[in-house]
Amino acid sequence: MKARNQILLAGTAIAAIMSYNTTATAQTTVDESTPADGAWDTNEIIVTARFKDESLQDVPQAISAFSDDALTKIAARDITDLAPSTPNVSIQPVATFSNSAAIFIRGLGAQGIESTEESPVGVAIDGVFITRPVATMLDTFDLDRIEVLRGPQGTSFGKNSLAGGIAAYTKNPGWDWGVQTEITLGNYGRMDARAAIDMPLIQDKLAVRLVANKETYDGFFTNRLNGQKVGKQDRLTLRGTVVINPTENLDINLKAFLVHDRSGAPGGDTGPARDKLLWLVYGFEEPDDGAFTIGRDFPGNHDTDQLGLISNIGLDLGSWQAKSITGYIETDDFNDSDFDQSEIFFFPTFRVQEHRQFSQELRLQSDFSDRSDALARLSLVFGGYYLKQSFELSQAFPTLPVLLAPTLNFGSQDFVTQDNTAKALFGQAIYGITDRLNLTLGVRQSWESKDYFRDPTGTLLSPSFFTTRSTVKSLDEMETIANANLAAGKAFKLDTNRSRTTFKAGVDYRLTDDVMVYAGFSQGYKGGGFGARSATPTTAGPTDDNTSELFEAGFKGDFFDNLLRLNLTGFVTKFKKLEFGVFFPNLNVASGQETAQLNIGSATTQGLELEATLKPARNFRLSANIGYLDAKYTDFCADIDGPSASPTVPVSECGVVTTLPNGTYLIDTDQTDLKLVRAPKWQTQVSGEYTVPLGNSGDLSFRAAMQYKSTYYSTVANDPGGRTGDFVLVDGSVSWQSLDERFRVMIWGKNLTNKTYVSAFTPTAQFFDQRFYGAPRTFGATLGASF
């Protein structure tokens, strides 16, 4: 393995040297009359991944960035549209919660919905780290840019991040009055209306930007029971930004956003499983009437209200700059779902949840640009971070326990809550040893504590088989019941306190003004925690911290007077103490099931990533990204099948045996032959854009893109029903823009070949298998205007 890693990184270095030689030769043969600079637009983007403003090509790490113009060109509606243009990245809605993003980078990610769980991939908006997995499906309207950071971000990104991060930055108001509007009409009843207005109230001192975004569509699925559409979206987002510059050295940026989401539960069906209770009890099997015809006998409403307040304050102190980022986000949910994905009244659920988070980050950054000594080549950042997170969740089951014990004519409701406090101190130094050689060092010391309170017993609800929210008890009522159950020994409290130090080191060297080679090492981690659906202290956790170490090398280069851009990265990432939840039955609790949180072991992912852009003609652009990923478990010893009975205490071949209260056992077995989730060996997209100038009538542009992923699995156990990939998706668009860029029209289409494919698969204990599909062919027209 070590030899393979050395060959991988050596190959990247050799490729960089070859590129340098090619560039040196090419620079002597290019026609001097070839237009350069602005005539050959390179879509340069300024990013802040290292706590300072710098060109994307100057950042010595694997990062992809999308400007607002790039998001418009790919007809992006939310962050799922970024994945095809980024190597070794997968983003899609969480199967059971369409407003939540399941993000996987370089073979690692998560598709959970519980607030006790931290995602291996961090998401931040305007510098504020979002701690909750639900409501992370960011829309792209009014975004200035999005940065996709591949690899651990344990030093300079929000809280901490095990596998990567996504940082979104919204637009600030301009200093001229202006209005932007956009309307999109599409199939499946899609109708989006968006508007933004800039109001400079005091020139160069006070400006305001107001944004409204209304997104609706009917859904892709049809309910075979009544012919109605399933999976609708109905979301309103409001955002306001105030910029205040009271003095030349003080800038204040205040943002507030409100999300009012009344969407429907995602559509899906049941996979064939005659060993599960849905077949054994009811004899139900999904009819063969098409992927997008499904059965629903229960309401499916996902209601989310979210409020966010963010302040960014900067103070220029001359040689130093102080930065304060403060964020507060509160999210309230009330969801009902036909969880069994069928027309049988079998396993519906209600979920009510409140989540709150407050964070404060303070940074002190050096600015020695006016010096003429060695300090002029030094960039320093020191900072501190504080996070307070809390949530309460209650889930009600209309058919449990009556499903498992018919003589009990009751439903049930349980409760869980957790408080999380995280603190950190961090520092980073970038030093220019010469004009071309730079050294980067970073360190972060983190402390984290979690207080967990779980009541799996909850309360019984009467009558069973209820279908309205009025039967569900409030969170305050459930907390009172939980405290009573705690006093009776039926509920339990747990806590954990952790600390960890992570490091970062890197070196970069400019072979020419346009070609840079780099190498680096960085660490990240995801704090261990508790399982929101556990039923006993034994299965609740806490799990150990998940850790990662990245070795990365690559080059970034622009060639032939910016006609060709090539960015190549080679990486090896070692993950340890990875965790996931095992869903299994437990007859000792009213719901009849629970989820155990387990550390499953270790994995190594290694690969290559190529991003290339070529402009063979002034109005013609070709782009390609290729991701190669070799992802393997190096240690995977866990019970992923749930409990089993044994007349004697069993023995594990590689790990431990956990005795459960009902006399069954969790038996660890060797699973290292399994594939990592959402880790295709090959992932690529090729796209082309051609613009036809129409003189005073503006420009007409054509774009086509093809995306391919090799075979991969969407479940930890590699269930055959979750095997997907090995197909091509095709997108395309035709757009027109006026000469003054005030008006534009785009006709677009996605999945133009109407490929049907499984996007997610969720085995649910002994009950049933949930199966979800990717979107069918969608198309529409977008009209935009600016005044």
Tab-separated table of N, CA and C in Angstrom, residues 290-430:
chain	number	residue	atom	x	y	z
A	290	GLY	N	-44.205	1.370	-12.980
A	290	GLY	CA	-43.300	2.478	-13.244
A	290	GLY	C	-42.715	3.058	-11.972
A	291	ALA	N	-41.500	3.595	-12.107
A	291	ALA	CA	-40.787	4.110	-10.942
A	291	ALA	C	-41.489	5.295	-10.304
A	292	PHE	N	-42.211	6.081	-11.081
A	292	PHE	CA	-42.768	7.332	-10.566
A	292	PHE	C	-44.261	7.238	-10.285
A	293	THR	N	-44.790	6.019	-10.242
A	293	THR	CA	-46.142	5.774	-9.757
A	293	THR	C	-46.020	5.028	-8.446
A	294	ILE	N	-46.514	5.632	-7.369
A	294	ILE	CA	-46.318	5.089	-6.036
A	294	ILE	C	-47.637	5.118	-5.265
A	295	GLY	N	-47.663	4.501	-4.086
A	295	GLY	CA	-48.872	4.483	-3.268
A	295	GLY	C	-48.683	5.245	-1.973
A	296	ARG	N	-49.675	6.060	-1.617
A	296	ARG	CA	-49.640	6.802	-0.359
A	296	ARG	C	-51.028	6.795	0.285
A	297	ASP	N	-51.088	6.366	1.558
A	297	ASP	CA	-52.354	6.381	2.287
A	297	ASP	C	-52.259	7.261	3.521
A	298	PHE	N	-51.201	8.077	3.603
A	298	PHE	CA	-50.939	8.860	4.804
A	298	PHE	C	-50.410	10.228	4.388
A	299	PRO	N	-50.733	11.286	5.134
A	299	PRO	CA	-50.237	12.625	4.767
A	299	PRO	C	-48.717	12.651	4.692
A	300	GLY	N	-48.200	13.509	3.835
A	300	GLY	CA	-46.759	13.652	3.686
A	300	GLY	C	-46.386	15.117	3.600
A	301	ASN	N	-46.400	15.803	4.738
A	301	ASN	CA	-46.114	17.239	4.772
A	301	ASN	C	-44.856	17.494	5.587
A	302	HIS	N	-43.896	18.172	4.978
A	302	HIS	CA	-42.654	18.515	5.656
A	302	HIS	C	-42.610	20.024	5.848
A	303	ASP	N	-42.946	20.473	7.045
A	303	ASP	CA	-43.013	21.902	7.347
A	303	ASP	C	-41.755	22.318	8.098
A	304	THR	N	-41.063	23.322	7.565
A	304	THR	CA	-39.848	23.820	8.193
A	304	THR	C	-39.878	25.342	8.214
A	305	ASP	N	-39.579	25.912	9.366
A	305	ASP	CA	-39.406	27.359	9.515
A	305	ASP	C	-38.021	27.597	10.072
A	306	GLN	N	-37.270	28.456	9.384
A	306	GLN	CA	-35.889	28.703	9.806
A	306	GLN	C	-35.611	30.199	9.808
A	307	LEU	N	-34.974	30.661	10.865
A	307	LEU	CA	-34.564	32.053	10.995
A	307	LEU	C	-33.067	32.094	11.227
A	308	GLY	N	-32.379	32.946	10.489
A	308	GLY	CA	-30.940	33.084	10.654
A	308	GLY	C	-30.522	34.539	10.749
A	309	LEU	N	-29.585	34.822	11.644
A	309	LEU	CA	-29.016	36.152	11.817
A	309	LEU	C	-27.498	36.020	11.781
A	310	ILE	N	-26.842	36.784	10.915
A	310	ILE	CA	-25.396	36.686	10.746
A	310	ILE	C	-24.799	38.086	10.706
A	311	SER	N	-23.738	38.297	11.457
A	311	SER	CA	-23.015	39.567	11.380
A	311	SER	C	-21.547	39.305	11.081
A	312	ASN	N	-21.015	40.084	10.150
A	312	ASN	CA	-19.591	40.081	9.839
A	312	ASN	C	-19.084	41.504	10.069
A	313	ILE	N	-18.186	41.672	11.022
A	313	ILE	CA	-17.662	42.994	11.351
A	313	ILE	C	-16.152	42.970	11.180
A	314	GLY	N	-15.640	43.928	10.412
A	314	GLY	CA	-14.214	44.020	10.186
A	314	GLY	C	-13.669	45.361	10.645
A	315	LEU	N	-12.516	45.328	11.313
A	315	LEU	CA	-11.871	46.538	11.804
A	315	LEU	C	-10.425	46.550	11.343
A	316	ASP	N	-10.047	47.595	10.590
A	316	ASP	CA	-8.692	47.745	10.078
A	316	ASP	C	-7.850	48.473	11.115
A	317	LEU	N	-6.828	47.776	11.634
A	317	LEU	CA	-5.952	48.341	12.661
A	317	LEU	C	-4.581	48.677	12.111
A	318	GLY	N	-4.484	48.811	10.808
A	318	GLY	CA	-3.191	49.096	10.187
A	318	GLY	C	-2.490	47.812	9.806
A	319	SER	N	-1.532	47.408	10.604
A	319	SER	CA	-0.797	46.171	10.320
A	319	SER	C	-1.596	44.926	10.675
A	320	TRP	N	-2.717	45.128	11.331
A	320	TRP	CA	-3.566	43.998	11.716
A	320	TRP	C	-5.016	44.327	11.378
A	321	GLN	N	-5.789	43.279	11.119
A	321	GLN	CA	-7.212	43.415	10.857
A	321	GLN	C	-7.959	42.460	11.782
A	322	ALA	N	-8.979	42.976	12.449
A	322	ALA	CA	-9.803	42.164	13.338
A	322	ALA	C	-11.106	41.806	12.638
A	323	LYS	N	-11.557	40.576	12.834
A	323	LYS	CA	-12.767	40.082	12.168
A	323	LYS	C	-13.634	39.362	13.193
A	324	SER	N	-14.930	39.699	13.193
A	324	SER	CA	-15.896	39.025	14.056
A	324	SER	C	-17.015	38.471	13.200
A	325	ILE	N	-17.302	37.164	13.367
A	325	ILE	CA	-18.407	36.513	12.657
A	325	ILE	C	-19.330	35.903	13.706
A	326	THR	N	-20.545	36.397	13.760
A	326	THR	CA	-21.524	35.932	14.735
A	326	THR	C	-22.719	35.353	14.006
A	327	GLY	N	-23.201	34.210	14.446
A	327	GLY	CA	-24.333	33.581	13.771
A	327	GLY	C	-25.316	32.972	14.748
A	328	TYR	N	-26.585	33.132	14.431
A	328	TYR	CA	-27.647	32.482	15.197
A	328	TYR	C	-28.652	31.907	14.207
A	329	ILE	N	-28.970	30.620	14.344
A	329	ILE	CA	-29.926	29.965	13.460
A	329	ILE	C	-30.876	29.131	14.307
A	330	GLU	N	-32.163	29.326	14.111
A	330	GLU	CA	-33.155	28.484	14.765
A	330	GLU	C	-34.037	27.844	13.701
A	331	THR	N	-34.329	26.557	13.891
A	331	THR	CA	-35.093	25.784	12.927
A	331	THR	C	-36.166	24.986	13.650
A	332	ASP	N	-37.394	25.092	13.184
A	332	ASP	CA	-38.519	24.343	13.737
A	332	ASP	C	-39.119	23.470	12.639
A	333	ASP	N	-39.318	22.190	12.949
A	333	ASP	CA	-39.857	21.227	11.982
A	333	ASP	C	-41.103	20.557	12.537
A	334	PHE	N	-42.019	20.237	11.641
A	334	PHE	CA	-43.118	19.323	11.950
A	334	PHE	C	-43.376	18.540	10.671
A	335	ASN	N	-42.977	17.278	10.680
A	335	ASN	CA	-43.051	16.463	9.477
A	335	ASN	C	-43.914	15.234	9.705
A	336	ASP	N	-44.715	14.886	8.715
A	336	ASP	CA	-45.383	13.594	8.724
A	336	ASP	C	-45.049	12.867	7.434
A	337	SER	N	-44.784	11.582	7.543
A	337	SER	CA	-44.309	10.811	6.404
A	337	SER	C	-44.933	9.428	6.379
A	338	ASP	N	-45.243	8.980	5.180
A	338	ASP	CA	-45.663	7.596	4.957
A	338	ASP	C	-44.386	6.780	4.808
A	339	PHE	N	-43.761	6.481	5.941
A	339	PHE	CA	-42.394	5.995	5.945
A	339	PHE	C	-42.234	4.647	5.253
A	340	ASP	N	-43.282	3.846	5.228
A	340	ASP	CA	-43.172	2.543	4.576
A	340	ASP	C	-43.276	2.644	3.065
A	341	GLN	N	-43.536	3.853	2.533
A	341	GLN	CA	-43.556	4.090	1.088
A	341	GLN	C	-44.577	3.208	0.369
A	342	SER	N	-45.739	2.997	0.988
A	342	SER	CA	-46.752	2.148	0.360
A	342	SER	C	-48.145	2.647	0.719
A	343	GLU	N	-49.168	2.030	0.097
A	343	GLU	CA	-50.553	2.379	0.404
A	343	GLU	C	-51.112	1.558	1.560
A	344	ILE	N	-50.251	0.793	2.251
A	344	ILE	CA	-50.651	0.030	3.429
A	344	ILE	C	-50.410	0.890	4.671
A	345	PHE	N	-51.383	0.936	5.595
A	345	PHE	CA	-51.215	1.700	6.825
A	345	PHE	C	-50.327	0.896	7.765
A	346	PHE	N	-49.022	1.026	7.552
A	346	PHE	CA	-48.072	0.124	8.191
A	346	PHE	C	-47.088	0.853	9.106
A	347	PHE	N	-46.386	1.869	8.592
A	347	PHE	CA	-45.324	2.504	9.368
A	347	PHE	C	-45.262	4.002	9.064
A	348	PRO	N	-46.350	4.752	9.353
A	348	PRO	CA	-46.278	6.207	9.217
A	348	PRO	C	-45.628	6.823	10.451
A	349	THR	N	-45.113	8.028	10.324
A	349	THR	CA	-44.484	8.707	11.460
A	349	THR	C	-44.792	10.198	11.439
A	350	PHE	N	-44.732	10.794	12.643
A	350	PHE	CA	-44.736	12.245	12.811
A	350	PHE	C	-43.449	12.620	13.533
A	351	ARG	N	-42.826	13.715	13.120
A	351	ARG	CA	-41.627	14.226	13.791
A	351	ARG	C	-41.805	15.710	14.079
A	352	VAL	N	-41.577	16.104	15.329
A	352	VAL	CA	-41.594	17.510	15.694
A	352	VAL	C	-40.257	17.822	16.349
A	353	GLN	N	-39.628	18.925	15.931
A	353	GLN	CA	-38.259	19.197	16.375
A	353	GLN	C	-38.001	20.701	16.440
A	354	GLU	N	-37.216	21.100	17.425
A	354	GLU	CA	-36.709	22.459	17.534
A	354	GLU	C	-35.188	22.397	17.627
A	355	HIS	N	-34.517	23.262	16.881
A	355	HIS	CA	-33.054	23.275	16.881
A	355	HIS	C	-32.572	24.718	16.970
A	356	ARG	N	-31.571	24.954	17.807
A	356	ARG	CA	-31.000	26.279	17.977
A	356	ARG	C	-29.479	26.189	17.943
A	357	GLN	N	-28.844	27.153	17.304
A	357	GLN	CA	-27.386	27.215	17.352
A	357	GLN	C	-26.925	28.670	17.386
A	358	PHE	N	-25.881	28.912	18.172
A	358	PHE	CA	-25.235	30.214	18.239
A	358	PHE	C	-23.739	29.994	18.102
A	359	SER	N	-23.088	30.802	17.279
A	359	SER	CA	-21.642	30.675	17.119
A	359	SER	C	-20.997	32.049	17.068
A	360	GLN	N	-19.766	32.092	17.550
A	360	GLN	CA	-18.984	33.320	17.532
A	360	GLN	C	-17.549	32.984	17.153
A	361	GLU	N	-17.052	33.653	16.131
A	361	GLU	CA	-15.666	33.478	15.709
A	361	GLU	C	-14.984	34.835	15.702
A	362	LEU	N	-13.806	34.893	16.296
A	362	LEU	CA	-12.989	36.107	16.320
A	362	LEU	C	-11.642	35.796	15.690
A	363	ARG	N	-11.209	36.678	14.774
A	363	ARG	CA	-9.922	36.467	14.112
A	363	ARG	C	-9.106	37.751	14.116
A	364	LEU	N	-7.810	37.599	14.193
A	364	LEU	CA	-6.867	38.695	14.047
A	364	LEU	C	-5.911	38.319	12.934
A	365	GLN	N	-5.899	39.114	11.861
A	365	GLN	CA	-5.125	38.793	10.671
A	365	GLN	C	-4.116	39.894	10.397
A	366	SER	N	-2.929	39.493	9.998
A	366	SER	CA	-1.869	40.467	9.741
A	366	SER	C	-1.998	41.061	8.351
A	367	ASP	N	-1.498	42.284	8.203
A	367	ASP	CA	-1.393	42.941	6.900
A	367	ASP	C	-0.092	43.733	6.892
A	368	PHE	N	0.970	43.067	6.429
A	368	PHE	CA	2.300	43.679	6.412
A	368	PHE	C	2.687	44.103	4.999
A	369	SER	N	1.698	44.365	4.156
A	369	SER	CA	1.981	44.657	2.745
A	369	SER	C	2.751	45.957	2.544
A	370	ASP	N	2.691	46.861	3.533
A	370	ASP	CA	3.385	48.139	3.375
A	370	ASP	C	4.831	48.086	3.858
A	371	ARG	N	5.267	46.930	4.327
A	371	ARG	CA	6.632	46.788	4.823
A	371	ARG	C	7.563	46.366	3.692
A	372	SER	N	8.842	46.611	3.882
A	372	SER	CA	9.848	46.248	2.875
A	372	SER	C	10.797	45.177	3.391
A	373	ASP	N	10.583	44.702	4.623
A	373	ASP	CA	11.464	43.683	5.189
A	373	ASP	C	10.844	42.298	5.043
A	374	ALA	N	11.367	41.314	5.758
A	374	ALA	CA	10.910	39.925	5.643
A	374	ALA	C	9.467	39.748	6.076
A	375	LEU	N	8.985	40.631	6.961
A	375	LEU	CA	7.604	40.504	7.411
A	375	LEU	C	6.598	40.730	6.283
A	376	ALA	N	7.005	41.391	5.228
A	376	ALA	CA	6.097	41.646	4.114
A	376	ALA	C	5.646	40.346	3.455
A	377	ARG	N	6.419	39.281	3.629
A	377	ARG	CA	6.088	37.982	3.025
A	377	ARG	C	5.388	37.050	4.017
A	378	LEU	N	4.981	37.586	5.177
A	378	LEU	CA	4.358	36.771	6.211
A	378	LEU	C	2.887	37.142	6.366
A	379	SER	N	2.034	36.115	6.403
A	379	SER	CA	0.607	36.291	6.648
A	379	SER	C	0.226	35.454	7.859
A	380	LEU	N	-0.296	36.110	8.896
A	380	LEU	CA	-0.634	35.436	10.145
A	380	LEU	C	-2.132	35.571	10.424
A	381	VAL	N	-2.692	34.507	10.992
A	381	VAL	CA	-4.078	34.523	11.444
A	381	VAL	C	-4.138	33.827	12.801
A	382	PHE	N	-4.760	34.491	13.779
A	382	PHE	CA	-5.025	33.898	15.076
A	382	PHE	C	-6.518	34.048	15.347
A	383	GLY	N	-7.112	33.041	15.986
A	383	GLY	CA	-8.546	33.157	16.211
A	383	GLY	C	-9.065	32.229	17.285
A	384	GLY	N	-10.323	32.474	17.626
A	384	GLY	CA	-11.039	31.627	18.566
A	384	GLY	C	-12.450	31.380	18.063
A	385	TYR	N	-13.018	30.260	18.462
A	385	TYR	CA	-14.337	29.858	17.975
A	385	TYR	C	-15.156	29.310	19.140
A	386	TYR	N	-16.452	29.658	19.149
A	386	TYR	CA	-17.364	29.167	20.186
A	386	TYR	C	-18.688	28.791	19.522
A	387	LEU	N	-19.239	27.652	19.918
A	387	LEU	CA	-20.516	27.182	19.378
A	387	LEU	C	-21.364	26.617	20.508
A	388	LYS	N	-22.628	26.993	20.511
A	388	LYS	CA	-23.607	26.411	21.424
A	388	LYS	C	-24.771	25.907	20.588
A	389	GLN	N	-25.057	24.621	20.686
A	389	GLN	CA	-26.101	23.983	19.882
A	389	GLN	C	-27.023	23.198	20.807
A	390	SER	N	-28.327	23.258	20.543
A	390	SER	CA	-29.274	22.454	21.317
A	390	SER	C	-30.449	22.077	20.429
A	391	PHE	N	-31.048	20.937	20.734
A	391	PHE	CA	-32.236	20.535	19.986
A	391	PHE	C	-33.102	19.633	20.861
A	392	GLU	N	-34.390	19.575	20.502
A	392	GLU	CA	-35.350	18.652	21.091
A	392	GLU	C	-36.113	17.998	19.952
A	393	LEU	N	-36.289	16.697	20.025
A	393	LEU	CA	-36.977	15.944	18.977
A	393	LEU	C	-37.932	14.949	19.616
A	394	SER	N	-39.129	14.875	19.052
A	394	SER	CA	-40.084	13.854	19.463
A	394	SER	C	-40.671	13.223	18.215
A	395	GLN	N	-40.725	11.904	18.215
A	395	GLN	CA	-41.257	11.181	17.063
A	395	GLN	C	-42.427	10.306	17.517
A	396	ALA	N	-43.527	10.399	16.758
A	396	ALA	CA	-44.741	9.644	17.086
A	396	ALA	C	-44.985	8.582	16.032
A	397	PHE	N	-45.448	7.402	16.486
A	397	PHE	CA	-45.681	6.252	15.602
A	397	PHE	C	-47.139	5.793	15.751
A	398	PRO	N	-48.008	6.054	14.785
A	398	PRO	CA	-49.418	5.647	14.894
A	398	PRO	C	-49.636	4.147	14.960
A	399	THR	N	-48.682	3.336	14.444
A	399	THR	CA	-48.894	1.888	14.384
A	399	THR	C	-47.968	1.103	15.304
A	400	LEU	N	-47.241	1.777	16.153
A	400	LEU	CA	-46.365	1.087	17.093
A	400	LEU	C	-46.741	1.516	18.506
A	401	PRO	N	-46.996	0.547	19.409
A	401	PRO	CA	-46.678	-0.881	19.336
A	401	PRO	C	-47.796	-1.776	18.796
A	402	VAL	N	-48.932	-1.225	18.370
A	402	VAL	CA	-50.054	-2.083	17.975
A	402	VAL	C	-49.674	-3.014	16.828
A	403	LEU	N	-48.735	-2.586	15.998
A	403	LEU	CA	-48.313	-3.441	14.893
A	403	LEU	C	-47.656	-4.720	15.405
A	404	LEU	N	-46.858	-4.574	16.473
A	404	LEU	CA	-46.134	-5.724	17.010
A	404	LEU	C	-46.938	-6.459	18.076
A	405	ALA	N	-47.880	-5.767	18.716
A	405	ALA	CA	-48.721	-6.387	19.748
A	405	ALA	C	-50.159	-5.918	19.530
A	406	PRO	N	-50.933	-6.608	18.680
A	406	PRO	CA	-52.281	-6.148	18.293
A	406	PRO	C	-53.233	-5.942	19.466
A	407	THR	N	-52.974	-6.580	20.592
A	407	THR	CA	-53.883	-6.391	21.726
A	407	THR	C	-53.728	-5.003	22.342
A	408	LEU	N	-52.610	-4.329	22.046
A	408	LEU	CA	-52.401	-2.967	22.543
A	408	LEU	C	-52.894	-1.987	21.483
A	409	ASN	N	-54.031	-1.414	21.706
A	409	ASN	CA	-54.608	-0.494	20.728
A	409	ASN	C	-54.066	0.920	20.973
A	410	PHE	N	-52.718	1.046	20.873
A	410	PHE	CA	-52.070	2.323	21.127
A	410	PHE	C	-51.019	2.606	20.064
A	411	GLY	N	-50.823	3.874	19.808
A	411	GLY	CA	-49.612	4.335	19.146
A	411	GLY	C	-48.618	4.750	20.218
A	412	SER	N	-47.480	5.356	19.801
A	412	SER	CA	-46.473	5.729	20.788
A	412	SER	C	-45.744	6.988	20.348
A	413	GLN	N	-45.056	7.605	21.308
A	413	GLN	CA	-44.259	8.798	21.026
A	413	GLN	C	-43.084	8.814	21.981
A	414	ASP	N	-41.877	9.093	21.454
A	414	ASP	CA	-40.685	9.131	22.297
A	414	ASP	C	-40.018	10.502	22.211
A	415	PHE	N	-38.836	10.644	22.850
A	415	PHE	CA	-38.243	11.978	23.024
A	415	PHE	C	-36.733	11.861	23.130
A	416	VAL	N	-36.022	12.875	22.584
A	416	VAL	CA	-34.582	12.970	22.742
A	416	VAL	C	-34.184	14.441	22.693
A	417	THR	N	-33.163	14.802	23.447
A	417	THR	CA	-32.636	16.166	23.418
A	417	THR	C	-31.129	16.123	23.660
A	418	GLN	N	-30.444	17.144	23.160
A	418	GLN	CA	-28.997	17.200	23.357
A	418	GLN	C	-28.519	18.645	23.338
A	419	ASP	N	-27.567	18.960	24.221
A	419	ASP	CA	-26.860	20.241	24.218
A	419	ASP	C	-25.400	19.975	23.860
A	420	ASN	N	-24.870	20.815	22.984
A	420	ASN	CA	-23.505	20.629	22.502
A	420	ASN	C	-22.772	21.960	22.594
A	421	THR	N	-21.612	21.947	23.217
A	421	THR	CA	-20.769	23.136	23.300
A	421	THR	C	-19.409	22.819	22.700
A	422	ALA	N	-18.955	23.669	21.772
A	422	ALA	CA	-17.651	23.473	21.131
A	422	ALA	C	-16.857	24.768	21.230
A	423	LYS	N	-15.570	24.628	21.538
A	423	LYS	CA	-14.658	25.768	21.622
A	423	LYS	C	-13.375	25.414	20.882
A	424	ALA	N	-12.706	26.429	20.358
A	424	ALA	CA	-11.462	26.162	19.643
A	424	ALA	C	-10.587	27.410	19.619
A	425	LEU	N	-9.281	27.191	19.603
A	425	LEU	CA	-8.284	28.215	19.308
A	425	LEU	C	-7.503	27.745	18.098
A	426	PHE	N	-7.204	28.659	17.173
A	426	PHE	CA	-6.511	28.239	15.962
A	426	PHE	C	-5.541	29.323	15.508
A	427	GLY	N	-4.586	28.883	14.703
A	427	GLY	CA	-3.614	29.804	14.137
A	427	GLY	C	-3.114	29.288	12.803
A	428	GLN	N	-2.725	30.216	11.943
A	428	GLN	CA	-2.201	29.850	10.627
A	428	GLN	C	-1.136	30.859	10.221
A	429	ALA	N	-0.052	30.351	9.634
A	429	ALA	CA	1.024	31.204	9.132
A	429	ALA	C	1.368	30.798	7.712
A	430	ILE	N	1.432	31.775	6.823
A	430	ILE	CA	1.884	31.560	5.448
A	430	ILE	C	3.097	32.458	5.245
